[in-house]
Amino acid sequence: MSVAKSDFKKVTTNSVQEMKQNGEKISMLTAYDFTLAKIIDSAGIDVILVGDSASNVMAGHETTLPITLDQMIYHASSVVRAVERALVVVDLPFGSYQGNSKTALNSSIKIMKESGAHAVKLEGGVEVLTSVRRILTAGIPVMGHLGLTPQSIYKFGTYTVRAKEEEEAEKLISDAKKLEEAGCFALVLEKIPAKLATKVAKAISIPVIGIGAGGDVDGQVLVLHDMLGMTHEFHPRFLRRYLNLYEDINGAVQNYITDVKSSDFPNEKEQY
């Protein structure tokens, strides 16, 4: 069964806001390279996030902290070259915006100029408002990110659900409103109680995209390699695996090895 969806030739920041107004859910996935970005764009994904999760997924780091601005631009450029329809949003990596709004602006300009992406995303609430406003002065759209903010892993010391206590929940709602007022076009909410996420989505007029934030927000995002089952050691409750590529690829490689060792590959039809 196909679900009716807006026939946007090109998804823009305006399109996703229109989708929220029309009650149409927004689909978002991460991508970090040309080949997979091309596949998910042609499948009709609305938003592609070039996430700093590339630090984990592509480079094997334990956290998102080590990835650099130039590495993010490399991944973003690869994705942009593949995309015809989706809105491409790029994470500002750790150290490229915190504490200095001028650095935040320069980092964002560098991403937009060198990758051709359409928007940037950064983590945090009231602490990053000056940076958000400054980036927007250059005409660069900004997506916010609240709840579990992986770049602050060492501050929290854990990846567990955020904002379960009333004080943190109230700060989160307040931060969401402030990010909207500052001019963010959308907001990601990561790993917070579903009831709180619903409250936030109703309290602000910009789209709220959830990951582990329940179904009553305006859209969903997952890490592509997780939902395709290419990673197999990560089992959060919010993750639905749509394929089990780890086993499929592993099996295919084993078959290839067997065929090479036994001289079955290549056969007469597979040579010149």
mmCIF file of C-alpha atoms in Angstrom:
data_model
loop_
_atom_site.group_PDB
_atom_site.id
_atom_site.type_symbol
_atom_site.label_atom_id
_atom_site.label_comp_id
_atom_site.label_asym_id
_atom_site.label_seq_id
_atom_site.Cartn_x
_atom_site.Cartn_y
_atom_site.Cartn_z
ATOM 1 C CA MET A 1 0.000 0.000 0.000
ATOM 2 C CA SER A 2 1.513 3.324 -0.985
ATOM 3 C CA VAL A 3 0.814 6.326 1.210
ATOM 4 C CA ALA A 4 -0.151 9.532 -0.579
ATOM 5 C CA LYS A 5 2.711 11.976 -0.385
ATOM 6 C CA SER A 6 3.431 15.476 -1.641
ATOM 7 C CA ASP A 7 4.821 15.521 -5.135
ATOM 8 C CA PHE A 8 7.672 17.938 -4.471
ATOM 9 C CA LYS A 9 10.167 17.948 -7.354
ATOM 10 C CA LYS A 10 12.681 19.320 -4.877
ATOM 11 C CA VAL A 11 12.215 19.245 -1.125
ATOM 12 C CA THR A 12 13.071 22.568 0.529
ATOM 13 C CA THR A 13 12.887 23.916 4.086
ATOM 14 C CA ASN A 14 9.547 25.372 3.015
ATOM 15 C CA SER A 15 8.329 21.947 1.818
ATOM 16 C CA VAL A 16 8.924 20.290 5.191
ATOM 17 C CA GLN A 17 7.058 23.099 6.958
ATOM 18 C CA GLU A 18 4.194 22.630 4.494
ATOM 19 C CA MET A 19 4.200 18.896 5.264
ATOM 20 C CA LYS A 20 3.752 19.619 8.974
ATOM 21 C CA GLN A 21 0.847 21.980 8.224
ATOM 22 C CA ASN A 22 -0.791 19.353 6.010
ATOM 23 C CA GLY A 23 -0.301 16.568 8.543
ATOM 24 C CA GLU A 24 2.042 14.626 6.250
ATOM 25 C CA LYS A 25 4.854 12.810 8.069
ATOM 26 C CA ILE A 26 8.434 13.670 7.077
ATOM 27 C CA SER A 27 10.822 10.804 6.253
ATOM 28 C CA MET A 28 14.508 11.345 7.005
ATOM 29 C CA LEU A 29 17.544 9.045 6.880
ATOM 30 C CA THR A 30 21.278 9.532 7.196
ATOM 31 C CA ALA A 31 23.678 9.015 4.291
ATOM 32 C CA TYR A 32 27.405 9.584 3.973
ATOM 33 C CA ASP A 33 28.339 8.473 0.446
ATOM 34 C CA PHE A 34 27.273 8.832 -3.188
ATOM 35 C CA THR A 35 26.000 5.282 -3.815
ATOM 36 C CA LEU A 36 23.631 4.936 -0.868
ATOM 37 C CA ALA A 37 22.477 8.576 -1.120
ATOM 38 C CA LYS A 38 21.488 7.941 -4.755
ATOM 39 C CA ILE A 39 19.444 4.889 -3.767
ATOM 40 C CA ILE A 40 17.519 6.542 -0.928
ATOM 41 C CA ASP A 41 16.960 9.750 -2.915
ATOM 42 C CA SER A 42 15.479 7.808 -5.843
ATOM 43 C CA ALA A 43 13.285 5.885 -3.351
ATOM 44 C CA GLY A 44 11.714 9.232 -2.402
ATOM 45 C CA ILE A 45 13.186 10.094 1.001
ATOM 46 C CA ASP A 46 12.293 13.681 2.015
ATOM 47 C CA VAL A 47 15.393 14.679 3.998
ATOM 48 C CA ILE A 48 18.916 13.259 4.014
ATOM 49 C CA LEU A 49 21.015 14.001 7.078
ATOM 50 C CA VAL A 50 24.761 13.856 6.583
ATOM 51 C CA GLY A 51 25.170 13.033 10.249
ATOM 52 C CA ASP A 52 28.240 13.283 12.422
ATOM 53 C CA SER A 53 27.285 9.643 13.098
ATOM 54 C CA ALA A 54 29.675 9.114 10.142
ATOM 55 C CA SER A 55 32.270 9.214 12.926
ATOM 56 C CA ASN A 56 30.841 5.923 14.251
ATOM 57 C CA VAL A 57 29.423 4.288 11.125
ATOM 58 C CA MET A 58 32.061 5.176 8.532
ATOM 59 C CA ALA A 59 35.197 5.671 10.643
ATOM 60 C CA GLY A 60 34.650 3.295 13.573
ATOM 61 C CA HIS A 61 35.031 5.840 16.375
ATOM 62 C CA GLU A 62 33.289 5.222 19.678
ATOM 63 C CA THR A 63 31.700 8.710 19.739
ATOM 64 C CA THR A 64 30.786 11.459 17.256
ATOM 65 C CA LEU A 65 33.437 13.785 18.699
ATOM 66 C CA PRO A 66 36.519 12.986 16.537
ATOM 67 C CA ILE A 67 35.043 13.792 13.099
ATOM 68 C CA THR A 68 36.348 17.069 11.625
ATOM 69 C CA LEU A 69 34.695 19.819 9.604
ATOM 70 C CA ASP A 70 36.651 18.839 6.468
ATOM 71 C CA GLN A 71 35.614 15.204 6.876
ATOM 72 C CA MET A 72 31.958 16.263 7.173
ATOM 73 C CA ILE A 73 32.349 18.333 3.988
ATOM 74 C CA TYR A 74 33.833 15.304 2.180
ATOM 75 C CA HIS A 75 30.811 13.160 3.141
ATOM 76 C CA ALA A 76 28.342 15.966 2.387
ATOM 77 C CA SER A 77 29.844 16.614 -1.066
ATOM 78 C CA SER A 78 29.566 12.910 -1.915
ATOM 79 C CA VAL A 79 25.882 12.927 -0.911
ATOM 80 C CA VAL A 80 24.994 16.186 -2.681
ATOM 81 C CA ARG A 81 26.398 14.848 -5.988
ATOM 82 C CA ALA A 82 23.896 11.978 -5.788
ATOM 83 C CA VAL A 83 20.769 13.852 -4.770
ATOM 84 C CA GLU A 84 18.067 15.193 -7.079
ATOM 85 C CA ARG A 85 15.057 15.560 -4.778
ATOM 86 C CA ALA A 86 15.840 15.363 -1.051
ATOM 87 C CA LEU A 87 16.737 18.231 1.254
ATOM 88 C CA VAL A 88 20.349 17.687 2.391
ATOM 89 C CA VAL A 89 21.139 18.741 5.967
ATOM 90 C CA VAL A 90 24.697 18.544 7.366
ATOM 91 C CA ASP A 91 25.696 18.219 11.013
ATOM 92 C CA LEU A 92 28.092 20.825 12.333
ATOM 93 C CA PRO A 93 30.697 18.612 14.039
ATOM 94 C CA PHE A 94 31.862 18.953 17.628
ATOM 95 C CA GLY A 95 34.166 21.955 18.083
ATOM 96 C CA SER A 96 32.979 23.794 14.965
ATOM 97 C CA TYR A 97 30.300 25.950 16.626
ATOM 98 C CA GLN A 98 30.287 25.651 20.432
ATOM 99 C CA GLY A 99 31.080 28.765 22.445
ATOM 100 C CA ASN A 100 31.828 31.057 19.512
ATOM 101 C CA SER A 101 29.148 32.306 17.135
ATOM 102 C CA LYS A 102 31.733 33.611 14.643
ATOM 103 C CA THR A 103 33.297 30.134 14.394
ATOM 104 C CA ALA A 104 29.775 28.694 13.990
ATOM 105 C CA LEU A 105 29.078 31.085 11.112
ATOM 106 C CA ASN A 106 32.421 30.387 9.396
ATOM 107 C CA SER A 107 31.931 26.601 9.755
ATOM 108 C CA SER A 108 28.435 26.825 8.259
ATOM 109 C CA ILE A 109 29.572 28.993 5.344
ATOM 110 C CA LYS A 110 32.407 26.530 4.633
ATOM 111 C CA ILE A 111 29.965 23.580 4.601
ATOM 112 C CA MET A 112 27.509 25.354 2.275
ATOM 113 C CA LYS A 113 30.192 26.648 -0.121
ATOM 114 C CA GLU A 114 32.278 23.504 -0.362
ATOM 115 C CA SER A 115 29.581 20.809 -0.270
ATOM 116 C CA GLY A 116 26.545 22.424 -1.900
ATOM 117 C CA ALA A 117 24.278 21.219 0.931
ATOM 118 C CA HIS A 118 21.006 22.956 1.768
ATOM 119 C CA ALA A 119 21.081 23.414 5.572
ATOM 120 C CA VAL A 120 23.084 22.725 8.737
ATOM 121 C CA LYS A 121 22.128 21.072 12.026
ATOM 122 C CA LEU A 122 23.550 21.727 15.480
ATOM 123 C CA GLU A 123 22.949 20.381 18.973
ATOM 124 C CA GLY A 124 21.795 22.358 21.982
ATOM 125 C CA GLY A 125 19.235 24.844 23.227
ATOM 126 C CA VAL A 126 19.693 28.241 24.844
ATOM 127 C CA GLU A 127 23.499 27.748 24.815
ATOM 128 C CA VAL A 128 23.628 27.875 20.990
ATOM 129 C CA LEU A 129 21.017 30.568 20.280
ATOM 130 C CA THR A 130 23.613 33.237 19.449
ATOM 131 C CA SER A 131 25.227 30.872 16.954
ATOM 132 C CA VAL A 132 21.852 29.954 15.410
ATOM 133 C CA ARG A 133 20.976 33.635 14.901
ATOM 134 C CA ARG A 134 24.401 34.419 13.460
ATOM 135 C CA ILE A 135 24.300 31.499 10.981
ATOM 136 C CA LEU A 136 20.834 32.635 9.863
ATOM 137 C CA THR A 137 22.169 36.136 9.101
ATOM 138 C CA ALA A 138 24.098 34.505 6.234
ATOM 139 C CA GLY A 139 20.869 33.012 4.880
ATOM 140 C CA ILE A 140 21.808 29.470 5.937
ATOM 141 C CA PRO A 141 18.865 27.383 7.203
ATOM 142 C CA VAL A 142 19.383 25.771 10.616
ATOM 143 C CA MET A 143 17.860 22.594 12.057
ATOM 144 C CA GLY A 144 17.999 22.247 15.847
ATOM 145 C CA HIS A 145 18.637 19.099 17.921
ATOM 146 C CA LEU A 146 17.474 18.525 21.511
ATOM 147 C CA GLY A 147 17.121 15.604 23.926
ATOM 148 C CA LEU A 148 19.983 13.159 23.746
ATOM 149 C CA THR A 149 22.772 15.201 22.164
ATOM 150 C CA PRO A 150 25.583 12.744 21.329
ATOM 151 C CA GLN A 151 28.255 15.463 21.196
ATOM 152 C CA SER A 152 27.642 15.995 24.931
ATOM 153 C CA ILE A 153 28.183 12.321 25.794
ATOM 154 C CA TYR A 154 30.950 13.061 28.270
ATOM 155 C CA LYS A 155 28.783 15.623 30.072
ATOM 156 C CA PHE A 156 25.919 13.131 30.529
ATOM 157 C CA GLY A 157 28.130 10.042 30.718
ATOM 158 C CA THR A 158 25.449 7.841 29.155
ATOM 159 C CA TYR A 159 23.231 7.422 26.073
ATOM 160 C CA THR A 160 20.071 6.787 28.138
ATOM 161 C CA VAL A 161 16.737 8.547 27.629
ATOM 162 C CA ARG A 162 16.836 12.284 28.360
ATOM 163 C CA ALA A 163 14.286 14.635 29.969
ATOM 164 C CA LYS A 164 12.541 12.109 32.209
ATOM 165 C CA GLU A 165 12.742 14.541 35.153
ATOM 166 C CA GLU A 166 10.323 17.466 35.176
ATOM 167 C CA GLU A 167 13.022 20.156 35.334
ATOM 168 C CA GLU A 168 14.861 18.815 32.275
ATOM 169 C CA ALA A 169 11.540 18.347 30.436
ATOM 170 C CA GLU A 170 10.559 21.976 31.080
ATOM 171 C CA LYS A 171 13.970 23.190 29.875
ATOM 172 C CA LEU A 172 13.562 21.087 26.718
ATOM 173 C CA ILE A 173 10.166 22.651 25.901
ATOM 174 C CA SER A 174 11.559 26.117 26.614
ATOM 175 C CA ASP A 175 14.637 25.426 24.433
ATOM 176 C CA ALA A 176 12.422 24.177 21.578
ATOM 177 C CA LYS A 177 10.388 27.388 21.659
ATOM 178 C CA LYS A 178 13.557 29.500 21.756
ATOM 179 C CA LEU A 179 15.049 27.643 18.767
ATOM 180 C CA GLU A 180 11.829 28.260 16.833
ATOM 181 C CA GLU A 181 11.868 31.962 17.788
ATOM 182 C CA ALA A 182 15.531 32.227 16.750
ATOM 183 C CA GLY A 183 14.545 30.975 13.282
ATOM 184 C CA CYS A 184 15.274 27.221 13.098
ATOM 185 C CA PHE A 185 13.201 25.633 10.314
ATOM 186 C CA ALA A 186 12.919 22.226 12.050
ATOM 187 C CA LEU A 187 14.000 20.320 15.145
ATOM 188 C CA VAL A 188 15.276 16.814 15.865
ATOM 189 C CA LEU A 189 14.277 15.268 19.205
ATOM 190 C CA GLU A 190 16.405 12.294 20.205
ATOM 191 C CA LYS A 191 15.571 9.622 22.781
ATOM 192 C CA ILE A 192 13.051 11.414 24.984
ATOM 193 C CA PRO A 193 9.706 10.195 26.400
ATOM 194 C CA ALA A 194 7.019 10.017 23.684
ATOM 195 C CA LYS A 195 4.534 12.128 25.704
ATOM 196 C CA LEU A 196 7.063 14.946 26.028
ATOM 197 C CA ALA A 197 7.906 14.799 22.299
ATOM 198 C CA THR A 198 4.183 15.056 21.442
ATOM 199 C CA LYS A 199 3.909 18.088 23.732
ATOM 200 C CA VAL A 200 6.863 19.760 21.995
ATOM 201 C CA ALA A 201 5.484 19.044 18.487
ATOM 202 C CA LYS A 202 2.188 20.683 19.479
ATOM 203 C CA ALA A 203 3.871 23.625 21.232
ATOM 204 C CA ILE A 204 5.851 24.799 18.197
ATOM 205 C CA SER A 205 4.902 25.386 14.570
ATOM 206 C CA ILE A 206 8.135 24.086 13.011
ATOM 207 C CA PRO A 207 8.464 20.366 12.134
ATOM 208 C CA VAL A 208 9.697 18.053 14.887
ATOM 209 C CA ILE A 209 11.554 14.954 13.664
ATOM 210 C CA GLY A 210 12.013 12.185 16.196
ATOM 211 C CA ILE A 211 14.473 9.375 16.794
ATOM 212 C CA GLY A 212 13.332 7.344 19.769
ATOM 213 C CA ALA A 213 10.731 10.042 20.497
ATOM 214 C CA GLY A 214 7.479 8.220 19.696
ATOM 215 C CA GLY A 215 5.085 8.438 16.764
ATOM 216 C CA ASP A 216 3.220 11.682 17.464
ATOM 217 C CA VAL A 217 5.924 13.983 16.107
ATOM 218 C CA ASP A 218 6.059 15.309 12.535
ATOM 219 C CA GLY A 219 8.598 12.874 11.097
ATOM 220 C CA GLN A 220 11.182 10.198 11.835
ATOM 221 C CA VAL A 221 14.924 9.787 11.286
ATOM 222 C CA LEU A 222 17.111 6.689 11.551
ATOM 223 C CA VAL A 223 20.740 5.955 10.769
ATOM 224 C CA LEU A 224 20.659 4.219 7.369
ATOM 225 C CA HIS A 225 23.201 1.525 8.258
ATOM 226 C CA ASP A 226 21.151 0.626 11.347
ATOM 227 C CA MET A 227 17.778 0.353 9.585
ATOM 228 C CA LEU A 228 19.341 -1.701 6.757
ATOM 229 C CA GLY A 229 20.866 -4.074 9.316
ATOM 230 C CA MET A 230 24.446 -3.432 8.202
ATOM 231 C CA THR A 231 25.313 -2.795 11.845
ATOM 232 C CA HIS A 232 24.329 -5.705 14.070
ATOM 233 C CA GLU A 233 25.606 -4.941 17.565
ATOM 234 C CA PHE A 234 23.290 -1.971 18.200
ATOM 235 C CA HIS A 235 19.789 -2.779 19.528
ATOM 236 C CA PRO A 236 17.993 0.319 20.844
ATOM 237 C CA ARG A 237 14.243 -0.009 21.316
ATOM 238 C CA PHE A 238 13.478 2.664 18.688
ATOM 239 C CA LEU A 239 15.321 0.886 15.857
ATOM 240 C CA ARG A 240 13.330 -1.136 13.314
ATOM 241 C CA ARG A 241 15.584 -3.140 10.982
ATOM 242 C CA TYR A 242 14.080 -3.253 7.478
ATOM 243 C CA LEU A 243 16.772 -5.622 6.160
ATOM 244 C CA ASN A 244 19.497 -7.815 7.595
ATOM 245 C CA LEU A 245 22.328 -6.789 5.278
ATOM 246 C CA TYR A 246 25.041 -7.825 7.711
ATOM 247 C CA GLU A 247 24.120 -11.487 7.201
ATOM 248 C CA ASP A 248 23.328 -11.076 3.482
ATOM 249 C CA ILE A 249 26.657 -9.383 2.699
ATOM 250 C CA ASN A 250 28.614 -11.752 4.919
ATOM 251 C CA GLY A 251 27.019 -14.732 3.144
ATOM 252 C CA ALA A 252 27.676 -13.259 -0.310
ATOM 253 C CA VAL A 253 31.356 -12.681 0.523
ATOM 254 C CA GLN A 254 31.690 -16.256 1.835
ATOM 255 C CA ASN A 255 30.154 -17.578 -1.412
ATOM 256 C CA TYR A 256 32.582 -15.443 -3.439
ATOM 257 C CA ILE A 257 35.560 -16.750 -1.444
ATOM 258 C CA THR A 258 34.410 -20.348 -1.987
ATOM 259 C CA ASP A 259 33.965 -19.767 -5.743
ATOM 260 C CA VAL A 260 37.413 -18.154 -6.088
ATOM 261 C CA LYS A 261 39.150 -20.904 -4.059
ATOM 262 C CA SER A 262 37.468 -23.659 -6.074
ATOM 263 C CA SER A 263 38.156 -21.922 -9.432
ATOM 264 C CA ASP A 264 34.390 -21.763 -10.055
ATOM 265 C CA PHE A 265 34.687 -17.988 -10.549
ATOM 266 C CA PRO A 266 35.200 -16.762 -13.184
ATOM 267 C CA ASN A 267 33.600 -19.268 -15.550
ATOM 268 C CA GLU A 268 33.918 -19.239 -19.351
ATOM 269 C CA LYS A 269 31.066 -16.726 -19.779
ATOM 270 C CA GLU A 270 32.728 -14.373 -17.304
ATOM 271 C CA GLN A 271 35.968 -13.900 -19.232
ATOM 272 C CA TYR A 272 37.054 -12.287 -22.511
#
